[in-house]
Each structure stands twice: as structure tokens, then as C-alpha cells.
Amino acid sequence: MSALYAWLRRHPRLVDGVLAAVLAFGGLATGLVLRQWLLIPATLGVTVPVIFRRAHPAGAFGTAIAAGAAQVVAGIRPSPADIAILILLYTLAAYTTRRQSVLGLAVCLLGSAAELGRIRHAATISLTDWLLMASILFAGPCLIAWVLGDSMRYRRAYYANLEERAARLERDRDAQARIATAAERARIARELHDVVAHNVSVMVVQADGAAYALGTDPGRAREALAAISATGRQALAEMRVLLGVLRSNDDIGEAGPVAAGPGGVTAGSAGVSQTAGRAALAPVPGIGQLDDLLDQTRAAGLQVSCAVEGEPLPLPDGTALAAYRIIQESLTNTRKHGGPWARACVLLRYTTDALELAVTDNGLGGAAASDGAGHGLTGMRERAAMYGGTVHAGPRMNGGFQVTARLPIAPARASAA
Ligand SMILES: Nc1ncnc2c1ncn2[C@@H]1O[C@H](COP(=O)(O)OP(=O)(O)O)[C@@H](O)[C@H]1O
Ligand SMILES: [Mg+2]
């Protein structure tokens, strides 16, 4: 049954052609039986437009109405073919604007009134019979056809609206997925940059030192080699966390083998939070690892001092990682751009609602040659922005370079963390 219905839907012209033929048969048969030859062109005038009703609803309706009016004027009596006008009124209401279809309805009602006037004139019928006939035979069917068509139009508009909304939702979802992917890529790029820039540059410095001390001071050379292997191992561990995040994004069902470390790399990042805990294959650095970082930096030849002001607050994982990375990259920059004699000073200040960082050096500052791609400072700003914070970086008035950051700690989170 539904197959037949589908087939009919796919061939609307054929369906309308058959409909027109059936109606025309009714009109022509009446004409032949009553020997009213004028009924033949009148029948064709109202039924042929049915074939084109869907493609040209207004044109088809207008043609049939013209034929019907000619029929009334010529005094040709109504026939079953006139049902075509009702079908065309329905189509007009279903496929065109309401204004057009109301106009069509009015024309139909006027036409039927004229026809009824003529009938009453010709035959003597009582007024009540006439009114009954008028409403049953003419006005009623016209109204019904119009109401059916109009509700059809309403339903179609409703479904079109639903479809449009579904399409829009799908587009929105795609766009959001793309934004989340871009944010995730940026985040991974930041992590990679900071891990690689810091650890590899420490290893290079240590390797240079080891090469230098090899002949003269084997003990120092051994120390440097130990520092290189420790740094390399740390870099590997951090990279593994990053790869763990990537892998668990590819395959959400995979379970992480090791318990969560002190800082989930995933915290706060769009589209990744579902991997929290699962991706933590190794501890992710936070403020707790700051001492190790400073030791490592000192071992790589940069003098660093550190001071903490205020009551240390437990930080949310993401904020702690951001703070660690900002300090790490600032120190890497001092080693890289500040010149061989530069010293750095790290200051952490806990206020009631934020962690404020300042990494200051007395290096070359604005005089440093700028050859970097600038991913480090950009990454710091992005990291801070992710947690509603800010970063300012630039050369200082009287020499050196300073990076300051403010990372808000929501009071609720600060107490809950
Ligand atoms: N401590 C610093 N001393 C002098 N210049 C710096 C310092 N930190 C950053 N800069 C300048 O800012 C630029 C951008 O730094 P960054 O974004 O970390 O990129 P990169 O370190 O790859 O060059 C550097 O190229 C350098 O010119
Ligand atoms: Mg840098």
C-alpha cells in the first residue's frame, strides 16, 4: 500500500491527468445525454487545468474560473465536471499565499451565488429550499475545499520549518565540532612547543657542558650526562601524556592504565574534558613541580631565584598547569634571548581570587635579537585566556624582560580544589 502511495507521489502529473479524465468523462457524458453540446467545451475548460494544477495553481484556477463564468453566463447547467473547480480551489489554498486563496474562495462563492440566482429565477423554489441548496451544493463544498487546502499549506510550511531547523542544528553542531577541534589542536601545539623548547634547550646546554668538561673534569661531565638523561626522560613522560590525550580522543573506549597525576592535562579544554583521568599516563606538571623546574634551569646555567607571597591556595589542575608552563617558557626565553649573564627571578603571589606570576630577568630585554616564531608568548596568552586570565610580556624600562600573568581562581573552585 505504501509502495503504491509512493509511486503515486512520484507521478503527480499522471495522477492529475487521470483525475481530469474522470471529471471530464462526467461532464461530457452529461452533455451527451442531455444533448447540451456547449457543455463539451465548458467541461474541457474546467477539467484540463487540473492536469497543471500543481505546477501552476493560480493559472489553472484562473482558467477554470473563466470557463465556469462563461458557463454561468451562457446558461449551461452545472455538471459533475464542475467538481474540478473545487479541486483547483483546494490546490490554490494549498500551494499559494493565503491572500490569493481567500480571493479565489470569494470568487467561487460569488460564482455559485450567481448560478443559484439564475436557477431560482428559472424555477420557482421557496427561499428556504434555495438557501439549503445553496449551502449544501455550492458554498459548503467551496469552504470545505478551501479549509482542507489551507490546512495542507500550513502543514507543509510546518514541516519545511522543521526540516530547516534540523538542518540548522546540524550546521551548528558541525561548526562547534570544528571550533573544538581547532582549540584542541592549538592546545596540543602549545604543550608540544613548551615541552620541546624547554627540555631540548636544557639538554643542548648540558651536552655542551659535558663535551667541554669531558677531558678536564670527568665528574662534571658525568653529572651533565645524568642531567641530560633525566631531562630527556621527563620530556618523554610529558610527551606520553600528550600522546595519551591524542590516542584517547581517537578511541574514547580505551581505558588509561595509570592513575591520574596531580594535574589532568585535559582540564578546562573544550571537547577534551571527557578524557580527564583516562589520559593521565604520567604526572602532569603543576605548581608542585616548580622546584624541580627551577633546579633543572639552574643546572642548565641560569641563575633563578623564587619567592612566594600570600597564602598558597590549592589550584585547579588546568590553572596549575598553565602557571607552570608560563614560568617554564619565560625561563626558557631568558636562557634563549636574555644573553649569557642574565639572571631571572620568579614571583608567585596568591591573592584571595587569583594567582599572580611575574618572571623578571635582567638580560638583553629589548636589545635581544628577535628571530623566534613567537609561539611561546602566544601560547602563554592562550593558556591564560582559557582560564579567564591575562599575560603581559615585554622589555623592562631599565633593561631586562618581564612576563606577568594573572590567573583567576574562582572562590568556589579554590575551596573545592
Ligand atoms: N626574556 C626575554 N628577553 C629578551 N627577549 C625576549 C624574552 N622573552 C621573549 N623575548 C622576545 O620575544 C620574542 C617572542 O618570544 P617567544 O614567543 O617565546 O618566541 P621564541 O622564544 O620562539 O622566539 C622572542 O623572539 C624575543 O625577541
Ligand atoms: Mg620562547
Coordinates of C-alpha atoms and ligand atoms in Angstrom, one line a residue:
M1 CA 0.0 0.0 0.0
S2 CA 2.7 2.4 1.0
A3 CA 4.6 1.4 -2.2
L4 CA 1.6 2.3 -4.3
Y5 CA 1.3 5.6 -2.4
A6 CA 5.0 6.3 -3.0
W7 CA 4.6 5.5 -6.7
L8 CA 1.6 7.9 -7.0
R9 CA 3.6 10.6 -5.2
R10 CA 6.4 10.2 -7.8
H11 CA 4.0 10.6 -10.7
P12 CA 1.8 13.6 -9.8
R13 CA 1.1 14.6 -13.5
L14 CA -0.3 11.1 -14.2
V15 CA -2.5 11.2 -11.1
D16 CA -3.8 14.6 -12.0
G17 CA -4.3 13.5 -15.7
V18 CA -6.4 10.6 -14.5
L19 CA -8.4 12.8 -12.2
A20 CA -9.0 15.3 -15.0
A21 CA -10.1 12.5 -17.3
V22 CA -12.6 11.1 -14.8
L23 CA -14.1 14.6 -14.2
A24 CA -14.2 15.3 -17.9
F25 CA -16.0 12.0 -18.5
G26 CA -18.7 13.0 -16.0
G27 CA -19.2 16.4 -17.8
L28 CA -19.1 15.0 -21.3
A29 CA -21.5 12.1 -20.5
T30 CA -24.0 14.6 -19.0
G31 CA -23.6 16.8 -22.1
L32 CA -24.2 13.9 -24.5
V33 CA -27.2 12.5 -22.5
L34 CA -28.8 15.9 -22.3
R35 CA -27.7 16.8 -25.8
Q36 CA -26.2 20.0 -24.5
W37 CA -23.3 20.4 -26.9
L38 CA -22.0 23.6 -25.3
L39 CA -21.2 21.5 -22.2
I40 CA -18.4 19.9 -24.1
P41 CA -16.1 22.9 -24.3
A42 CA -17.2 24.1 -20.9
T43 CA -16.2 20.7 -19.4
L44 CA -12.8 20.8 -21.1
G45 CA -12.4 24.4 -19.9
V46 CA -12.7 23.4 -16.2
T47 CA -11.1 19.9 -16.3
V48 CA -7.9 20.4 -18.4
P49 CA -6.4 22.9 -16.0
V50 CA -6.5 20.1 -13.3
I51 CA -3.5 18.5 -15.2
F52 CA -1.4 21.6 -14.5
R53 CA -2.7 22.4 -11.0
R54 CA 0.5 21.7 -9.1
A55 CA 2.9 23.5 -11.4
H56 CA 0.6 26.5 -12.0
P57 CA -2.0 26.6 -9.2
A58 CA -3.1 30.2 -9.8
G59 CA -3.1 29.9 -13.7
A60 CA -5.1 26.6 -13.6
F61 CA -7.6 28.1 -11.1
G62 CA -8.0 31.3 -13.2
T63 CA -8.6 29.3 -16.4
A64 CA -11.2 27.1 -14.8
I65 CA -12.9 30.0 -13.2
A66 CA -13.1 31.8 -16.6
A67 CA -14.6 28.7 -18.1
G68 CA -17.1 28.4 -15.2
A69 CA -18.1 32.1 -15.6
A70 CA -18.7 31.5 -19.3
Q71 CA -20.9 28.6 -18.3
V72 CA -23.0 30.7 -15.9
V73 CA -23.3 33.5 -18.5
A74 CA -24.3 31.1 -21.3
G75 CA -26.8 29.4 -19.0
I76 CA -25.2 26.0 -19.3
R77 CA -26.3 23.9 -16.3
P78 CA -23.7 22.6 -13.8
S79 CA -22.3 19.1 -14.3
P80 CA -20.0 16.7 -12.3
A81 CA -17.1 18.3 -14.1
D82 CA -17.5 21.4 -12.0
I83 CA -16.0 19.5 -9.1
A84 CA -12.7 20.4 -10.8
I85 CA -13.2 23.9 -9.6
L86 CA -13.3 22.7 -6.0
I87 CA -10.1 20.7 -6.6
L88 CA -8.4 23.8 -8.1
L89 CA -9.6 25.9 -5.2
Y90 CA -8.1 23.3 -2.8
T91 CA -4.8 23.4 -4.8
L92 CA -4.8 27.2 -4.7
A93 CA -5.2 27.2 -0.9
A94 CA -2.5 24.6 -0.5
Y95 CA 0.1 25.9 -2.9
T96 CA -0.2 29.7 -2.9
T97 CA -0.4 32.5 -0.4
R98 CA -3.5 32.8 1.9
R99 CA -4.3 36.2 0.3
Q100 CA -4.6 34.6 -3.1
S101 CA -6.6 31.7 -1.9
V102 CA -9.1 33.9 0.0
L103 CA -9.6 35.8 -3.2
G104 CA -10.2 32.5 -5.0
L105 CA -12.7 31.4 -2.4
A106 CA -14.6 34.7 -2.7
V107 CA -14.7 34.4 -6.5
C108 CA -16.1 30.8 -6.1
L109 CA -18.7 31.9 -3.6
L110 CA -19.8 34.8 -5.9
G111 CA -19.9 32.4 -8.9
S112 CA -22.1 30.0 -7.1
A113 CA -24.4 32.8 -5.9
A114 CA -24.8 33.9 -9.5
E115 CA -25.5 30.4 -10.6
L116 CA -28.0 29.9 -7.8
G117 CA -29.7 33.2 -8.6
R118 CA -30.1 32.0 -12.2
I119 CA -31.6 28.7 -11.0
R120 CA -34.1 30.4 -8.7
H121 CA -35.1 32.7 -11.5
A122 CA -35.7 29.8 -13.8
A123 CA -37.5 27.5 -11.5
T124 CA -39.7 28.7 -8.7
I125 CA -38.2 27.4 -5.5
S126 CA -39.0 28.6 -2.0
L127 CA -36.4 30.7 -0.3
T128 CA -35.6 28.1 2.5
D129 CA -35.1 25.4 -0.1
W130 CA -32.9 27.7 -2.1
L131 CA -30.8 28.6 0.9
L132 CA -30.4 24.9 1.8
M133 CA -29.4 24.1 -1.8
A134 CA -27.0 27.0 -1.8
S135 CA -25.2 25.9 1.3
I136 CA -25.2 22.1 0.5
L137 CA -24.4 22.3 -3.2
F138 CA -22.2 25.3 -3.5
A139 CA -20.9 27.3 -0.5
G140 CA -20.3 24.3 1.7
P141 CA -18.1 22.4 -0.7
C142 CA -16.2 25.6 -1.6
L143 CA -15.5 26.3 2.1
I144 CA -14.5 22.7 2.8
A145 CA -12.1 22.6 -0.2
W146 CA -10.5 25.9 0.9
V147 CA -10.2 24.8 4.6
L148 CA -8.6 21.5 3.5
G149 CA -6.2 23.2 1.2
D150 CA -5.3 25.9 3.7
S151 CA -4.5 23.3 6.4
M152 CA -2.4 21.4 3.9
R153 CA -0.4 24.6 3.2
Y154 CA 0.0 25.1 6.9
R155 CA 1.2 21.6 7.4
R156 CA 3.7 21.9 4.6
A157 CA 5.1 25.1 6.0
Y158 CA 5.4 23.5 9.4
Y159 CA 7.3 20.5 8.0
A160 CA 9.5 22.8 5.9
N161 CA 10.2 24.8 9.1
L162 CA 11.1 21.6 11.0
E163 CA 13.5 20.5 8.2
E164 CA 15.1 23.9 8.1
R165 CA 15.6 23.8 11.9
A166 CA 17.1 20.3 11.8
A167 CA 19.5 21.4 9.0
R168 CA 20.5 24.5 11.0
L169 CA 21.1 22.4 14.1
E170 CA 23.3 20.1 12.1
R171 CA 25.3 23.0 10.7
D172 CA 25.7 24.5 14.2
R173 CA 26.9 21.1 15.5
D174 CA 29.5 20.8 12.7
A175 CA 30.7 24.3 13.3
Q176 CA 31.1 23.6 17.0
A177 CA 32.9 20.4 16.3
R178 CA 35.3 22.3 14.1
I179 CA 35.9 25.0 16.7
A180 CA 36.5 22.3 19.3
T181 CA 39.0 20.6 17.0
A182 CA 40.8 23.8 16.3
A183 CA 41.0 24.7 20.0
E184 CA 42.3 21.2 20.7
R185 CA 45.0 21.5 18.0
A186 CA 46.1 24.8 19.4
R187 CA 46.3 23.3 22.9
I188 CA 48.4 20.4 21.7
A189 CA 50.7 22.7 19.7
R190 CA 51.2 24.8 22.9
E191 CA 52.1 21.8 25.0
L192 CA 54.4 20.4 22.4
H193 CA 56.1 23.8 22.0
D194 CA 56.7 24.3 25.7
V195 CA 57.8 20.7 26.4
V196 CA 60.2 20.6 23.5
A197 CA 61.5 24.1 23.7
H198 CA 62.3 23.8 27.4
N199 CA 63.7 20.3 27.6
V200 CA 65.6 20.2 24.4
S201 CA 67.3 23.5 25.1
V202 CA 68.3 22.3 28.6
M203 CA 69.7 19.2 27.0
V204 CA 71.7 21.1 24.5
V205 CA 73.2 23.3 27.2
Q206 CA 74.1 20.3 29.3
A207 CA 75.5 18.4 26.3
D208 CA 77.7 21.4 25.5
G209 CA 78.9 21.5 29.1
A210 CA 79.6 17.7 29.1
A211 CA 81.6 18.0 25.9
Y212 CA 83.6 20.8 27.4
A213 CA 84.2 19.0 30.7
L214 CA 84.9 15.6 29.2
G215 CA 88.7 15.9 29.1
T216 CA 89.3 18.1 32.2
D217 CA 86.6 17.1 34.7
P218 CA 85.0 13.7 34.1
G219 CA 82.9 14.1 37.3
R220 CA 81.2 17.2 35.9
A221 CA 80.8 15.5 32.6
R222 CA 79.0 12.6 34.3
E223 CA 76.7 15.0 36.1
A224 CA 75.8 16.7 32.9
L225 CA 75.1 13.4 31.2
A226 CA 72.9 12.4 34.1
A227 CA 71.0 15.7 33.8
I228 CA 70.6 15.1 30.1
S229 CA 69.1 11.7 30.6
A230 CA 66.8 13.0 33.4
T231 CA 65.6 15.8 31.3
G232 CA 65.1 13.5 28.3
R233 CA 63.1 11.1 30.4
Q234 CA 60.9 13.9 31.8
A235 CA 60.3 15.2 28.2
L236 CA 59.3 11.7 27.2
A237 CA 56.9 11.4 30.1
E238 CA 55.3 14.7 29.3
M239 CA 55.1 13.8 25.6
R240 CA 53.5 10.5 26.5
V241 CA 50.7 12.3 28.4
L242 CA 50.1 14.4 25.3
L243 CA 50.0 11.3 23.0
G244 CA 47.7 9.7 25.6
V245 CA 45.3 12.5 25.1
L246 CA 45.5 12.2 21.4
R247 CA 45.0 8.5 21.4
S248 CA 42.1 8.6 23.9
N249 CA 40.5 11.2 21.6
D250 CA 40.8 8.8 18.7
D251 CA 39.5 5.9 20.7
I252 CA 37.3 7.0 23.6
G253 CA 36.6 3.5 24.7
E254 CA 40.3 2.9 25.7
A255 CA 41.0 2.9 29.4
G256 CA 44.1 4.7 30.8
P257 CA 46.5 2.3 32.5
V258 CA 47.8 4.6 35.2
A259 CA 46.0 6.6 37.9
A260 CA 45.6 10.3 37.4
G261 CA 48.5 12.6 38.2
P262 CA 48.4 15.9 40.1
G263 CA 47.2 17.8 37.0
G264 CA 44.9 16.4 34.3
V265 CA 46.2 17.9 31.1
T266 CA 42.6 17.9 29.9
A267 CA 41.1 20.3 32.4
G268 CA 39.2 23.2 31.1
S269 CA 39.8 22.5 27.4
A270 CA 36.9 22.3 25.0
G271 CA 35.9 18.9 23.9
V272 CA 38.6 17.1 25.9
S273 CA 37.3 17.1 29.4
Q274 CA 35.7 13.6 28.9
T275 CA 39.3 12.2 28.7
A276 CA 40.2 13.6 32.1
G277 CA 41.7 10.9 34.3
R278 CA 41.9 8.5 31.4
A279 CA 44.6 10.3 29.6
A280 CA 46.8 10.9 32.6
L281 CA 49.5 8.4 31.9
A282 CA 52.1 10.3 33.9
P283 CA 52.0 13.2 36.3
V284 CA 51.3 16.5 34.5
P285 CA 53.3 19.4 36.0
G286 CA 51.7 21.9 38.3
I287 CA 53.0 24.3 40.9
G288 CA 54.2 21.3 43.0
Q289 CA 56.8 20.6 40.3
L290 CA 58.1 24.2 40.3
D291 CA 61.1 23.4 42.4
D292 CA 62.2 20.6 40.0
L293 CA 61.9 23.1 37.2
L294 CA 64.0 25.7 38.9
D295 CA 66.7 23.1 39.8
Q296 CA 66.8 22.0 36.2
T297 CA 67.0 25.5 35.0
R298 CA 69.8 26.3 37.4
A299 CA 71.6 23.1 36.2
A300 CA 71.4 24.4 32.7
G301 CA 73.3 27.5 33.7
L302 CA 70.6 30.1 34.5
Q303 CA 70.6 31.7 38.0
V304 CA 67.0 31.8 39.2
S305 CA 65.5 33.0 42.5
C306 CA 62.0 32.3 43.6
A307 CA 59.6 33.9 46.0
V308 CA 56.1 33.2 47.1
E309 CA 53.8 35.8 48.6
G310 CA 50.4 35.2 50.3
E311 CA 48.8 32.1 51.5
P312 CA 49.2 29.3 48.8
L313 CA 45.8 28.2 47.6
P314 CA 45.1 24.8 46.1
L315 CA 44.8 25.4 42.4
P316 CA 42.5 23.7 39.9
D317 CA 44.5 21.3 37.7
G318 CA 44.3 23.4 34.5
T319 CA 45.3 26.6 36.2
A320 CA 48.3 24.9 37.9
L321 CA 49.5 23.5 34.5
A322 CA 49.0 27.0 32.9
A323 CA 51.1 28.6 35.7
Y324 CA 53.8 26.0 35.4
R325 CA 54.0 26.3 31.6
I326 CA 54.1 30.1 31.7
I327 CA 57.0 30.1 34.2
Q328 CA 58.8 27.4 32.2
E329 CA 58.5 29.2 28.9
S330 CA 59.6 32.5 30.5
L331 CA 62.7 30.9 31.9
T332 CA 63.4 29.2 28.6
N333 CA 63.1 32.6 26.9
T334 CA 65.5 34.2 29.4
R335 CA 68.1 31.5 28.6
K336 CA 67.4 31.8 24.9
H337 CA 67.1 35.6 24.5
G338 CA 68.5 37.2 27.7
G339 CA 72.2 36.6 27.0
P340 CA 74.7 34.5 28.9
W341 CA 74.8 36.8 32.0
A342 CA 71.1 37.1 32.5
R343 CA 69.5 36.1 35.8
A344 CA 65.8 35.5 36.5
C345 CA 63.5 36.0 39.4
V346 CA 60.2 34.2 39.8
L347 CA 57.5 35.6 42.0
L348 CA 54.2 33.9 42.9
R349 CA 51.6 36.0 44.7
Y350 CA 48.4 34.4 45.9
T351 CA 45.6 36.9 46.4
T352 CA 42.1 36.0 47.5
D353 CA 40.8 35.3 44.0
A354 CA 43.9 34.9 41.8
L355 CA 47.4 33.7 41.3
E356 CA 49.7 36.4 40.1
L357 CA 53.0 35.4 38.4
A358 CA 56.0 37.6 37.5
V359 CA 59.1 36.3 35.8
T360 CA 61.6 39.0 35.6
D361 CA 65.1 38.9 34.1
N362 CA 68.0 41.4 33.8
G363 CA 69.0 40.2 30.3
L364 CA 69.2 41.9 27.0
G365 CA 65.5 42.7 27.0
G366 CA 64.5 44.9 24.1
A367 CA 68.0 44.6 22.7
A368 CA 67.7 40.8 22.1
A369 CA 67.7 39.8 18.5
S370 CA 64.2 38.6 17.6
D371 CA 64.4 35.5 15.5
G372 CA 61.7 33.3 17.1
A373 CA 58.4 32.4 15.6
G374 CA 56.8 33.8 18.7
H375 CA 54.8 30.7 19.6
G376 CA 55.9 30.9 23.2
L377 CA 54.3 34.2 24.2
T378 CA 51.2 33.5 22.1
G379 CA 50.9 30.1 23.9
M380 CA 51.1 31.8 27.3
R381 CA 48.4 34.3 26.4
E382 CA 46.1 31.5 25.1
R383 CA 46.7 29.4 28.2
A384 CA 45.9 32.2 30.5
A385 CA 42.8 33.2 28.4
M386 CA 41.5 29.7 28.7
Y387 CA 41.2 30.2 32.5
G388 CA 40.0 33.8 32.3
G389 CA 43.4 35.2 32.9
T390 CA 45.8 37.6 31.3
V391 CA 49.5 37.7 30.4
H392 CA 51.7 40.8 29.8
A393 CA 55.2 40.4 28.4
G394 CA 57.8 42.9 27.2
P395 CA 61.2 44.5 27.8
R396 CA 61.5 46.5 31.0
M397 CA 62.2 50.2 31.2
N398 CA 65.6 49.8 32.8
G399 CA 66.8 46.7 31.0
G400 CA 65.7 43.1 31.0
F401 CA 62.4 41.4 30.2
Q402 CA 59.3 40.7 32.3
V403 CA 56.4 38.4 32.0
T404 CA 53.4 38.9 34.3
A405 CA 50.3 36.8 34.4
R406 CA 47.1 36.8 36.4
L407 CA 45.2 33.5 36.7
P408 CA 41.9 33.9 38.5
I409 CA 40.8 31.3 41.0
A410 CA 37.1 31.2 41.4
P411 CA 36.4 31.2 45.2
A412 CA 34.2 28.1 45.0
R413 CA 36.8 26.2 43.0
A414 CA 39.6 27.4 45.2
S415 CA 37.9 26.0 48.2
A416 CA 36.8 22.8 46.5
A417 CA 40.1 22.0 44.7
Ligands
LIG1 N1 63.4 37.0 28.3 C1 63.5 37.6 27.1 N2 64.5 38.5 26.9 C2 64.5 39.1 25.7 N3 63.6 39.0 24.7 C3 62.6 38.1 24.9 C4 62.5 37.4 26.1 N4 61.4 36.6 26.0 C5 60.9 36.8 24.8 N5 61.6 37.7 24.1 C6 61.3 38.2 22.8 O1 60.0 37.9 22.4 C7 60.0 37.1 21.2 C8 58.9 36.0 21.3 O2 59.2 35.0 22.3 P1 58.5 33.6 22.1 O3 57.1 33.9 21.8 O4 58.8 32.8 23.3 O5 59.2 33.0 20.8 P2 60.6 32.3 20.7 O6 61.1 32.1 22.1 O7 60.4 31.1 19.9 O8 61.5 33.3 20.0 C9 61.4 36.5 21.2 O9 61.8 36.2 19.9 C10 62.2 37.6 21.8 O10 62.6 38.5 20.8
MG2 MG 60.1 31.1 23.5

